[in-house]
PDB file of C-alpha atoms in Angstrom:
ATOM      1  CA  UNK A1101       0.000   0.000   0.000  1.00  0.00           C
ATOM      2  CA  UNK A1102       0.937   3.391  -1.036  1.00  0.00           C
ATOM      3  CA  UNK A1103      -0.215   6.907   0.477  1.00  0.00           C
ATOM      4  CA  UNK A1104      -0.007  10.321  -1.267  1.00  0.00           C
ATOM      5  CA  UNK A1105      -0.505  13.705   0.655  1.00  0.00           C
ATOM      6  CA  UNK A1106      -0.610  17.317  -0.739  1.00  0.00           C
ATOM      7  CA  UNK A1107       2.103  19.376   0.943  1.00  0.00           C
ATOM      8  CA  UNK A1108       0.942  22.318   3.032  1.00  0.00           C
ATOM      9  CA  UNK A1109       1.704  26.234   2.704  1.00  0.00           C
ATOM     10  CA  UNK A1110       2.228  26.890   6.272  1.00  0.00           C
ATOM     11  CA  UNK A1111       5.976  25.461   7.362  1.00  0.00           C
ATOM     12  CA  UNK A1112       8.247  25.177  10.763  1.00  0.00           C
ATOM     13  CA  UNK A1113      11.640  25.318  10.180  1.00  0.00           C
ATOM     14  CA  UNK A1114      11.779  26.224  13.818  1.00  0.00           C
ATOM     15  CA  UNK A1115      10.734  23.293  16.668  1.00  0.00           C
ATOM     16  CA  UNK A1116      14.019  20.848  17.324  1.00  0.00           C
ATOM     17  CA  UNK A1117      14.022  17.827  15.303  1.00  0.00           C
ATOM     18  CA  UNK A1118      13.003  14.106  17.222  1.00  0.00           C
ATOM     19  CA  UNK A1119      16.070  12.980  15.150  1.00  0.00           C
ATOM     20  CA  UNK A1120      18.789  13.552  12.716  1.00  0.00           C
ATOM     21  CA  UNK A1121      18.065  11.033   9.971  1.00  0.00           C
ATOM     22  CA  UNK A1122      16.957  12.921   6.613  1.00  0.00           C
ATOM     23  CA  UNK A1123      16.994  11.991   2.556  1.00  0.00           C
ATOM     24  CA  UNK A1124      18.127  13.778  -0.125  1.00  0.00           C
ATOM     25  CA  UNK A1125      15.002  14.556  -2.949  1.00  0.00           C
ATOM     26  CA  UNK A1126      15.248  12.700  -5.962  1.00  0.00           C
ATOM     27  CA  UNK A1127      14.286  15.142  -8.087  1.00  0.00           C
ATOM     28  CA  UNK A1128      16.527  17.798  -7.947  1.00  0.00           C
ATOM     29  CA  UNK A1129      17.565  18.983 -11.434  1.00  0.00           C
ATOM     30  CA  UNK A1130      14.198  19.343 -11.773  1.00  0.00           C
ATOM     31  CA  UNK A1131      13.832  21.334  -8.873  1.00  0.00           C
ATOM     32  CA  UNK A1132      16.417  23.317  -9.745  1.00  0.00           C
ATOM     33  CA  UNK A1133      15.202  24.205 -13.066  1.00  0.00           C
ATOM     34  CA  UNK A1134      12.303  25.229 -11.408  1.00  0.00           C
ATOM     35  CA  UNK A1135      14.316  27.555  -8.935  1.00  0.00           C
ATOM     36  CA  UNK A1136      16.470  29.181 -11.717  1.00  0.00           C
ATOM     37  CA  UNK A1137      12.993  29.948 -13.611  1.00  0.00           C
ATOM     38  CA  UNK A1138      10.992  31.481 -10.502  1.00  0.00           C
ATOM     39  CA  UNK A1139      14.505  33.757  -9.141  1.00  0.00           C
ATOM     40  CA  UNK A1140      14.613  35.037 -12.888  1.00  0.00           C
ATOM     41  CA  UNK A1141      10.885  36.952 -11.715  1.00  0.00           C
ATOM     42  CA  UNK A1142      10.329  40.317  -9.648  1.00  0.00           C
ATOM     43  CA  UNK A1143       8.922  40.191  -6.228  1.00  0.00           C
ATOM     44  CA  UNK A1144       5.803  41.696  -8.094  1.00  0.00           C
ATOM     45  CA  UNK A1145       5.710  39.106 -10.463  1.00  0.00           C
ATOM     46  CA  UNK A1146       5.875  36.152  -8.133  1.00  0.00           C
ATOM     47  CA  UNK A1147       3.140  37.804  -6.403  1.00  0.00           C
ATOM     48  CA  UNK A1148       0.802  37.868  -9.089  1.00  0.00           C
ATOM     49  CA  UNK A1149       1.841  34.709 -10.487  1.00  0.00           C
ATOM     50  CA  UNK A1150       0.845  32.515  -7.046  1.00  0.00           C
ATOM     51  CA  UNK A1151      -1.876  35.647  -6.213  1.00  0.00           C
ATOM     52  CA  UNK A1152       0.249  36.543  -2.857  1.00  0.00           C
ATOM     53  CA  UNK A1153       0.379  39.500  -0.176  1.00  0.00           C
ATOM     54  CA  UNK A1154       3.182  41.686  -0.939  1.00  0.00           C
ATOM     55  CA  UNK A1155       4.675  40.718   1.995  1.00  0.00           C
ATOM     56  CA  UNK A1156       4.578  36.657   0.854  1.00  0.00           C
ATOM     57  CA  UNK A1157       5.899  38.077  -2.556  1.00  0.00           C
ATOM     58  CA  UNK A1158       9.010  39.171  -1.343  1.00  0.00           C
ATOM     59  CA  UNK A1159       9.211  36.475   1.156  1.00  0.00           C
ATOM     60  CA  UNK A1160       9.716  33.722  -1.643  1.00  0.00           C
ATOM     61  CA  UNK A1161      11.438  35.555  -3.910  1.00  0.00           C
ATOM     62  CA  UNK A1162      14.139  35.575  -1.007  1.00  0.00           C
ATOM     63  CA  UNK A1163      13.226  32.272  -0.853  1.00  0.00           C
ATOM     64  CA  UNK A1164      13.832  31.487  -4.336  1.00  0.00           C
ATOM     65  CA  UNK A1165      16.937  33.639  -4.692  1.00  0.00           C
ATOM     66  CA  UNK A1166      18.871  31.563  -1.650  1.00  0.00           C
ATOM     67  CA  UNK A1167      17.907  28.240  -2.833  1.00  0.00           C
ATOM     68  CA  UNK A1168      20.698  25.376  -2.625  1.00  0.00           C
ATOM     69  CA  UNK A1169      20.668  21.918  -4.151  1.00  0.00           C
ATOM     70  CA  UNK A1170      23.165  20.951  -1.552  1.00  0.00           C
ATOM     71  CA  UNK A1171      20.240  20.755   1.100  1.00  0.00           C
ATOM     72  CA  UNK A1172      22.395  21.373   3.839  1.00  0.00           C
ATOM     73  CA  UNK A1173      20.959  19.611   7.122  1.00  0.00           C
ATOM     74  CA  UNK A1174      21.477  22.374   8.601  1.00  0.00           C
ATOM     75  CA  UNK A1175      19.347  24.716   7.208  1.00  0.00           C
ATOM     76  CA  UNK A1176      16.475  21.916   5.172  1.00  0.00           C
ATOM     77  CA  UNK A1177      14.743  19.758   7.115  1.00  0.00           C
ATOM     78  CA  UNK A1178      12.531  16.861   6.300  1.00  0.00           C
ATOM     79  CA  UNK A1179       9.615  17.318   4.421  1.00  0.00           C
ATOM     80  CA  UNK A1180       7.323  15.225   6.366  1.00  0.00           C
ATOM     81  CA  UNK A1181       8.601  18.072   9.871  1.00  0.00           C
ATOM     82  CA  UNK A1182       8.390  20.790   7.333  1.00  0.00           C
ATOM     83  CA  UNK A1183       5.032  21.558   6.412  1.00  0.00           C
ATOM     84  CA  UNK A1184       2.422  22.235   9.039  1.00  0.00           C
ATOM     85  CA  UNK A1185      -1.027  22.848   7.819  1.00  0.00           C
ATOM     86  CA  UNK A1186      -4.493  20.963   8.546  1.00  0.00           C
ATOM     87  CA  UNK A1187      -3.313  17.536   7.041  1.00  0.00           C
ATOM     88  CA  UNK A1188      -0.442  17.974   8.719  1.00  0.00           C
ATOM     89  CA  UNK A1189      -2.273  18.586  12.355  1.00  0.00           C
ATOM     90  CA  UNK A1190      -4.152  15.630  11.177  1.00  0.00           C
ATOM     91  CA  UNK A1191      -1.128  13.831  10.635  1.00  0.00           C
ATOM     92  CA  UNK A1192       0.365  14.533  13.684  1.00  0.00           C
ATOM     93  CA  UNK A1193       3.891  13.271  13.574  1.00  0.00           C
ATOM     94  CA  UNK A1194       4.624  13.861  17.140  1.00  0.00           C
ATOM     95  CA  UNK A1195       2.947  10.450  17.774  1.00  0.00           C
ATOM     96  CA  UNK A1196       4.699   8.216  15.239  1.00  0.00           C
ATOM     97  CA  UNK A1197       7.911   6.363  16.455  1.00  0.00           C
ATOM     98  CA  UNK A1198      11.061   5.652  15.321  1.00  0.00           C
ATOM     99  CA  UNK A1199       9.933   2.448  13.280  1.00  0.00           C
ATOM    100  CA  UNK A1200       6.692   4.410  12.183  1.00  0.00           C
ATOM    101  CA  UNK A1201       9.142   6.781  10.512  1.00  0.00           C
ATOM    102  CA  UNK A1202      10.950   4.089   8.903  1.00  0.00           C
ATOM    103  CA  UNK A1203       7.529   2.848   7.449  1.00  0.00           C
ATOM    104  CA  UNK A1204       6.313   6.194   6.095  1.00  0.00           C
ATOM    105  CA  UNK A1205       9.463   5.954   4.697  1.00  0.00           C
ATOM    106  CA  UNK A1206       8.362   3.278   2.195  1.00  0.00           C
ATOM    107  CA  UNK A1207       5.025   4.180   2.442  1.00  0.00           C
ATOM    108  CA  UNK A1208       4.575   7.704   2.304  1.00  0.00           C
ATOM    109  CA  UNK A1209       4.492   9.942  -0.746  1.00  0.00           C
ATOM    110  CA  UNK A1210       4.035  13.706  -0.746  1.00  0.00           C
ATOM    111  CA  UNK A1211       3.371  15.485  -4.028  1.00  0.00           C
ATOM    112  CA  UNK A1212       5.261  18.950  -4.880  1.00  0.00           C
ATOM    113  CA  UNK A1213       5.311  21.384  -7.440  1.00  0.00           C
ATOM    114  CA  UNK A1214       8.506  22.307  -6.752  1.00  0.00           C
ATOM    115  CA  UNK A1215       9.663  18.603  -5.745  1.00  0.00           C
ATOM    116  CA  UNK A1216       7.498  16.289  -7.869  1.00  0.00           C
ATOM    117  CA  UNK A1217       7.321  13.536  -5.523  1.00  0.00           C
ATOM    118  CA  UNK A1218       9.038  13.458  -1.716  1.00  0.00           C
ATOM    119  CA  UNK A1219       9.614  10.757   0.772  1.00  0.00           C
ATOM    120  CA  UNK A1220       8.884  12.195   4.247  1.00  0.00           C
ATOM    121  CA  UNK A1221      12.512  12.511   5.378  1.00  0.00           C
ATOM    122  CA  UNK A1222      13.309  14.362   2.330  1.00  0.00           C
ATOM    123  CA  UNK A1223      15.405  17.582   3.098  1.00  0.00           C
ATOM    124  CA  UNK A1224      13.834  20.677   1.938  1.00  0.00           C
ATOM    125  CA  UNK A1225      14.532  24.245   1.803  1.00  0.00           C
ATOM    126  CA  UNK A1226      11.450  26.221   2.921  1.00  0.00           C
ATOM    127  CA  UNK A1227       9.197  27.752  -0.099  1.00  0.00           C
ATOM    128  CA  UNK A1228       5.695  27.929  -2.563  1.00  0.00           C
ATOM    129  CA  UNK A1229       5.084  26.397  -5.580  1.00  0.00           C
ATOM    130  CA  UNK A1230       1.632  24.793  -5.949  1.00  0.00           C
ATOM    131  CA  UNK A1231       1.092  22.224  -8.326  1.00  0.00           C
ATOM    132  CA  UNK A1232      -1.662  24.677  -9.885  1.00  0.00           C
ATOM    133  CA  UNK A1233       0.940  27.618 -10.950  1.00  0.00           C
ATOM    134  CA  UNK A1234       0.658  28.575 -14.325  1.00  0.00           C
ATOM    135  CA  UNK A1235       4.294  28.537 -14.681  1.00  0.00           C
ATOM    136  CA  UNK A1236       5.300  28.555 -18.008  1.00  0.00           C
ATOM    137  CA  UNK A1237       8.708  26.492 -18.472  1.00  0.00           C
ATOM    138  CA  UNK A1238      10.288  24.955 -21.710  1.00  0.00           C
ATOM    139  CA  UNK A1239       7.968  22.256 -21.005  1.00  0.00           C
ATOM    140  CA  UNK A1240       4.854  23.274 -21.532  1.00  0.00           C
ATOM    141  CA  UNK A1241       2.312  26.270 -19.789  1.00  0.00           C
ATOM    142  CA  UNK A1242       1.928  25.358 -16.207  1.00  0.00           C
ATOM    143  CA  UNK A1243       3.616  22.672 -13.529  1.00  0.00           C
ATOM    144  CA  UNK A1244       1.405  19.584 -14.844  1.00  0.00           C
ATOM    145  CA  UNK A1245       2.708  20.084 -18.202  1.00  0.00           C
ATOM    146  CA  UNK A1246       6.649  20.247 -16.586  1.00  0.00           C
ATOM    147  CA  UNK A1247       6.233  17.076 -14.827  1.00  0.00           C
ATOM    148  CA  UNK A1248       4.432  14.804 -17.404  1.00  0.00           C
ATOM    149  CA  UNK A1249       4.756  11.678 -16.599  1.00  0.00           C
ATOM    150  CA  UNK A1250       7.578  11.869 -14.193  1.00  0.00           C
ATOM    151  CA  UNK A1251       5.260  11.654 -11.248  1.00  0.00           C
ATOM    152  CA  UNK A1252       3.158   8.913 -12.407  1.00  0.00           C
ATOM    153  CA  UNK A1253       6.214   6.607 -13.230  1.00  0.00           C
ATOM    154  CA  UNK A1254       7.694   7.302 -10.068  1.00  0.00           C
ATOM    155  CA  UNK A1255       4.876   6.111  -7.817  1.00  0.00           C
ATOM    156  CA  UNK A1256       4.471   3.043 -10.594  1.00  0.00           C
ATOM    157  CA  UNK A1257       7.544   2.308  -9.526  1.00  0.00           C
ATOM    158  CA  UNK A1258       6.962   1.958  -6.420  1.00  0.00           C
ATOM    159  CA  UNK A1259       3.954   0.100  -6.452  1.00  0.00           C
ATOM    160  CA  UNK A1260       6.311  -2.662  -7.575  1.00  0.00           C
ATOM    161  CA  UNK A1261       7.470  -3.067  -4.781  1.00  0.00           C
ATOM    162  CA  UNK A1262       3.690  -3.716  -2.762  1.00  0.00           C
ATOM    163  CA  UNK A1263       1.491  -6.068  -2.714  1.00  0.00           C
ATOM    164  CA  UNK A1264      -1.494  -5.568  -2.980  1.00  0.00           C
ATOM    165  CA  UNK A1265      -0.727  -3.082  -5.223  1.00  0.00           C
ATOM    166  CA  UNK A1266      -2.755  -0.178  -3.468  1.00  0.00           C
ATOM    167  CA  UNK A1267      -2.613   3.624  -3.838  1.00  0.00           C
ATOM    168  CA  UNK A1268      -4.444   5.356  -1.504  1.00  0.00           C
ATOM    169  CA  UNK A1269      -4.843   8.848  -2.688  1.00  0.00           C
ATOM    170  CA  UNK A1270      -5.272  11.451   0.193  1.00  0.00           C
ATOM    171  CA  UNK A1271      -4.069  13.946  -1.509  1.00  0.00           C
ATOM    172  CA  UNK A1272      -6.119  17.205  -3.064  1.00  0.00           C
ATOM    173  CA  UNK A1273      -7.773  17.307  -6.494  1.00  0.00           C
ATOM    174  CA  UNK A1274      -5.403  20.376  -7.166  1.00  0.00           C
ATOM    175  CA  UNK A1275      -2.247  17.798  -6.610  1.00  0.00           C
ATOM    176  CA  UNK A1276      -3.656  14.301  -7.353  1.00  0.00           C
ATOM    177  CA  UNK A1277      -4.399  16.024 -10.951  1.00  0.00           C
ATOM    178  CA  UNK A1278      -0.218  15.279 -11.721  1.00  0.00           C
ATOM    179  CA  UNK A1279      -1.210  11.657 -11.175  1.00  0.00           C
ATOM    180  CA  UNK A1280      -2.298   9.568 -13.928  1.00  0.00           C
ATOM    181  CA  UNK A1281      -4.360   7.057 -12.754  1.00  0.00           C
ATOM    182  CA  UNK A1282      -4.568   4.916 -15.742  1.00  0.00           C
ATOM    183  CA  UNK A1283      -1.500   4.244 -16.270  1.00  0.00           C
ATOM    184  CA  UNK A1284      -0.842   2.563 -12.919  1.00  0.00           C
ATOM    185  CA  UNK A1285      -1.112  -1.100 -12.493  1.00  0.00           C
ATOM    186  CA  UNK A1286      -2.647  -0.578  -8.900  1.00  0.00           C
ATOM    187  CA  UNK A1287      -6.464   0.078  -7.124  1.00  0.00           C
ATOM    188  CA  UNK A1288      -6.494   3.591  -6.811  1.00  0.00           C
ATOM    189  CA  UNK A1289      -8.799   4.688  -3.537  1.00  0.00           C
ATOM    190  CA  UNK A1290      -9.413   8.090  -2.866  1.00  0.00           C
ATOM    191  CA  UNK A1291     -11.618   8.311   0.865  1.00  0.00           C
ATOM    192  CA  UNK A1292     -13.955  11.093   1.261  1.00  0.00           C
ATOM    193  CA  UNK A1293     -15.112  12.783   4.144  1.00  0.00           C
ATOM    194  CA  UNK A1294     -18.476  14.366   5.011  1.00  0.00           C
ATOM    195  CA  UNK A1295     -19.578  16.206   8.383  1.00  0.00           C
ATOM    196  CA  UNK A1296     -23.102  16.602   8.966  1.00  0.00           C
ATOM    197  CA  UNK A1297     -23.952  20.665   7.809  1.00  0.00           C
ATOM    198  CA  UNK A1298     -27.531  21.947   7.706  1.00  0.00           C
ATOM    199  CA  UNK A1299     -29.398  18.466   7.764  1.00  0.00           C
ATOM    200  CA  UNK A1300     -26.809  16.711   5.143  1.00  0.00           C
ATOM    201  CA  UNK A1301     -23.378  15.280   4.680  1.00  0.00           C
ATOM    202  CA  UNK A1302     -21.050  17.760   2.934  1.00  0.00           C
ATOM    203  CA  UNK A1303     -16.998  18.160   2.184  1.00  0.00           C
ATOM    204  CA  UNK A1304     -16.173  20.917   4.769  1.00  0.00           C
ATOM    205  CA  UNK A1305     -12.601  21.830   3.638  1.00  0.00           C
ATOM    206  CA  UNK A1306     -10.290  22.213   6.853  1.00  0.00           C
ATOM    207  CA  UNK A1307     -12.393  19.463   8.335  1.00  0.00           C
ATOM    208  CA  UNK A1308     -11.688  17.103   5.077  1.00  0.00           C
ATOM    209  CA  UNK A1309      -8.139  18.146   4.530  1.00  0.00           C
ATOM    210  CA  UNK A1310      -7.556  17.394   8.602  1.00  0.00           C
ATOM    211  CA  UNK A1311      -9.350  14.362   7.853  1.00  0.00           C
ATOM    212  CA  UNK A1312      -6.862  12.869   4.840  1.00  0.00           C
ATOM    213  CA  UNK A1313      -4.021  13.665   7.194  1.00  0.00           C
ATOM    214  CA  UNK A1314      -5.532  11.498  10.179  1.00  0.00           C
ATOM    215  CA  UNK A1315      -6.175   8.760   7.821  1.00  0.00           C
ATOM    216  CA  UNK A1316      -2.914   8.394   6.301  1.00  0.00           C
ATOM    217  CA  UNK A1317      -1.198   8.567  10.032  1.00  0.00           C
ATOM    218  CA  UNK A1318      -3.457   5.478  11.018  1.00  0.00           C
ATOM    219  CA  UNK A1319      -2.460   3.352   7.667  1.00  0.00           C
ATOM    220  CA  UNK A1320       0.774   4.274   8.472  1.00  0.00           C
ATOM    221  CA  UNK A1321       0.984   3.620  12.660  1.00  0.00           C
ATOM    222  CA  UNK A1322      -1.575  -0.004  12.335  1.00  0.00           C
ATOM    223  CA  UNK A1323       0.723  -1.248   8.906  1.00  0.00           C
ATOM    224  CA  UNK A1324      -2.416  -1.126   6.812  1.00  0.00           C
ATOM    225  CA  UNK A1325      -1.585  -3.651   3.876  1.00  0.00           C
ATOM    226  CA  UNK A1326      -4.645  -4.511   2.416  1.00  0.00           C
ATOM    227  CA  UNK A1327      -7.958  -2.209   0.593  1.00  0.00           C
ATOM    228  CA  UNK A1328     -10.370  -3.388   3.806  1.00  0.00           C
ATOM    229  CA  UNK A1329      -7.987  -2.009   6.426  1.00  0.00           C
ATOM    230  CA  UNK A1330      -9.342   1.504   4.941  1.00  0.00           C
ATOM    231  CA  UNK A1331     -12.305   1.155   5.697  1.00  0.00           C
ATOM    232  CA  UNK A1332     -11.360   0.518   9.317  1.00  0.00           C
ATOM    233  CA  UNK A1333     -10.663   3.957   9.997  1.00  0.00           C
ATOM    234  CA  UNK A1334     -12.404   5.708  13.128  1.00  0.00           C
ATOM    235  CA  UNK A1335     -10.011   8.991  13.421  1.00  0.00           C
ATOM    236  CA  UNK A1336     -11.438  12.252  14.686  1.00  0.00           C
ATOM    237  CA  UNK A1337     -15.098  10.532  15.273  1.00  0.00           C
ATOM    238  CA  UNK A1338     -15.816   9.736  11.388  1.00  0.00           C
ATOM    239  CA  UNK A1339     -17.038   6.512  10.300  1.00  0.00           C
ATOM    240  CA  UNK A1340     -17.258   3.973   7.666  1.00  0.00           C
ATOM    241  CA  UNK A1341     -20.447   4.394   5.267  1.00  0.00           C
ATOM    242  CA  UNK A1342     -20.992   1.425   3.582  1.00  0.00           C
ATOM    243  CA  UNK A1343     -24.022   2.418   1.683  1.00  0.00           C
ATOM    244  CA  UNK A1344     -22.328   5.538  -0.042  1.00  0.00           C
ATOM    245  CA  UNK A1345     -19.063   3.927  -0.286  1.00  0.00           C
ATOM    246  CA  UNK A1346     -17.528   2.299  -3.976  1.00  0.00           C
ATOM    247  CA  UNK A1347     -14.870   0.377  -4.032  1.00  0.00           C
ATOM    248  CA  UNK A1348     -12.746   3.319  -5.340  1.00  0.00           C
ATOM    249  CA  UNK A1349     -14.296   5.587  -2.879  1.00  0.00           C
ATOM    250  CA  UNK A1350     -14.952   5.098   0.562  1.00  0.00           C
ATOM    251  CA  UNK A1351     -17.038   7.381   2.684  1.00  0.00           C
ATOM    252  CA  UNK A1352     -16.765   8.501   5.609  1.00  0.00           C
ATOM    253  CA  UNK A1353     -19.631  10.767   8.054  1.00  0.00           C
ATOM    254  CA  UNK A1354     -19.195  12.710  11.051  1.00  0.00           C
ATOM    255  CA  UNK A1355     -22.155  13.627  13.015  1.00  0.00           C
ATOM    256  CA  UNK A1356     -20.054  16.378  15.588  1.00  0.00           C
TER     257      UNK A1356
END
């Protein structure tokens, strides 16, 4: 079984580290490229380009100007400690041990537009690049069009190495777009999460996005293996709806 997470804007490069063990990405020319292409633009630019405050417009263009493929440990960190929003709080790595770590290792994919794909102890600098810029490279008009298939073969080839060949997509629409689904040789499931709004079951953003990040902590902490164990999940008081679930899509309510 294979997990995928969106990567989060909000990032602490401050709290200590639990450890010193990190990974280098594998994409880094890439990444590069990308770098050398975004410190080539204005503050002003950037800004308008990613629709940012002023103040987060010059912030990444520093960002983007001191940008090092060495990714000293010293000043990158592992993505996976990195980024801190809702799936991330949902996540909640403070709980996971050492070998839970080491599993999320091999089990744990995080999708980047800077990055392409990341394994959570993946050293990275901070920045923003969301899949969804309309970046125009050599490649093509925006980020999906950079990354082709890259992204797809690389989690193909790591399905290889799982059986049952699972993916288990809780990642967002914007991100999971770079993902090709029918090229893999795997059952792609994608859970969904509703809370109870007004008399009906509805996709409450923060709520869903906390929601993806709970459920790929639990595959990761009970060793999930198989397409059932998914539907197992009771994080943050949701639970399993068999009647509005598909095989490709299992639901999941929250009454509050």
């Amino acid at each position: 079984m294979l997990i995928v997470l969106s990567p989060a804007k909000s990032l602490d490069y401050e709290s200590k580290l639990p450890f010193k063990r990190s990974t280098t990405p594998r994409f880094l020319d890439e990444s590069e490229h990308l770098v050398k292409v975004m410190a080539t633009k204005s503050p002003d630019e950037i800004g308008r380009l990613m629709d940012l405050s002023s103040d987060l417009a010059d912030l990444n263009w520093h960002r983007f100007q001191d940008w090092d493929r060495s990714m000293d440990p010293k000043e990158a960190r592992p993505a996976v400690l990195a980024f801190k929003g809702d799936t991330y709080l949902g996540l909640d790595v403070s709980q996971w041990s050492t070998r839970d770590f080491t599993h999320a290792q091999k089990n744990l994919r995080i999708l980047s537009g800077l990055h392409g794909v990341l394994r959570p102890l993946d050293r990275i600098h901070p920045y923003r690049l969301e899949m969804g810029t309309k970046l125009a490279t050599e490649a093509g008009k925006n980020l999906y069009e950079f990354w082709g298939d890259s992204i797809t073969e690389t989690i193909a080839a790591e399905l290889e190495g799982h059986s049952p060949k699972v993916l288990v997509n809780c990642a967002s629409k914007e991100y999971f777009k770079a993902v090709h689904p029918k090229q893999l040789d795997a059952t792609v499931v994608t859970p969904q999460f509703l809370d109870l709004n007004n008399g009906g079951y509805k996709t409450i953003g923060f709520f869903a996005k906390r929601a993806r990040g709970a459920m790929a902590s639990w595959l990761i902490r009970s060793r999930a293996k198989s397409l059932k164990s998914v539907t197992k999940f009771e994080g943050l008081g949701y639970r399993y709806s068999e009647d509005r679930s598909t095989r490709s899509t299992p639901v999941f309510l929250r009454d509050h």
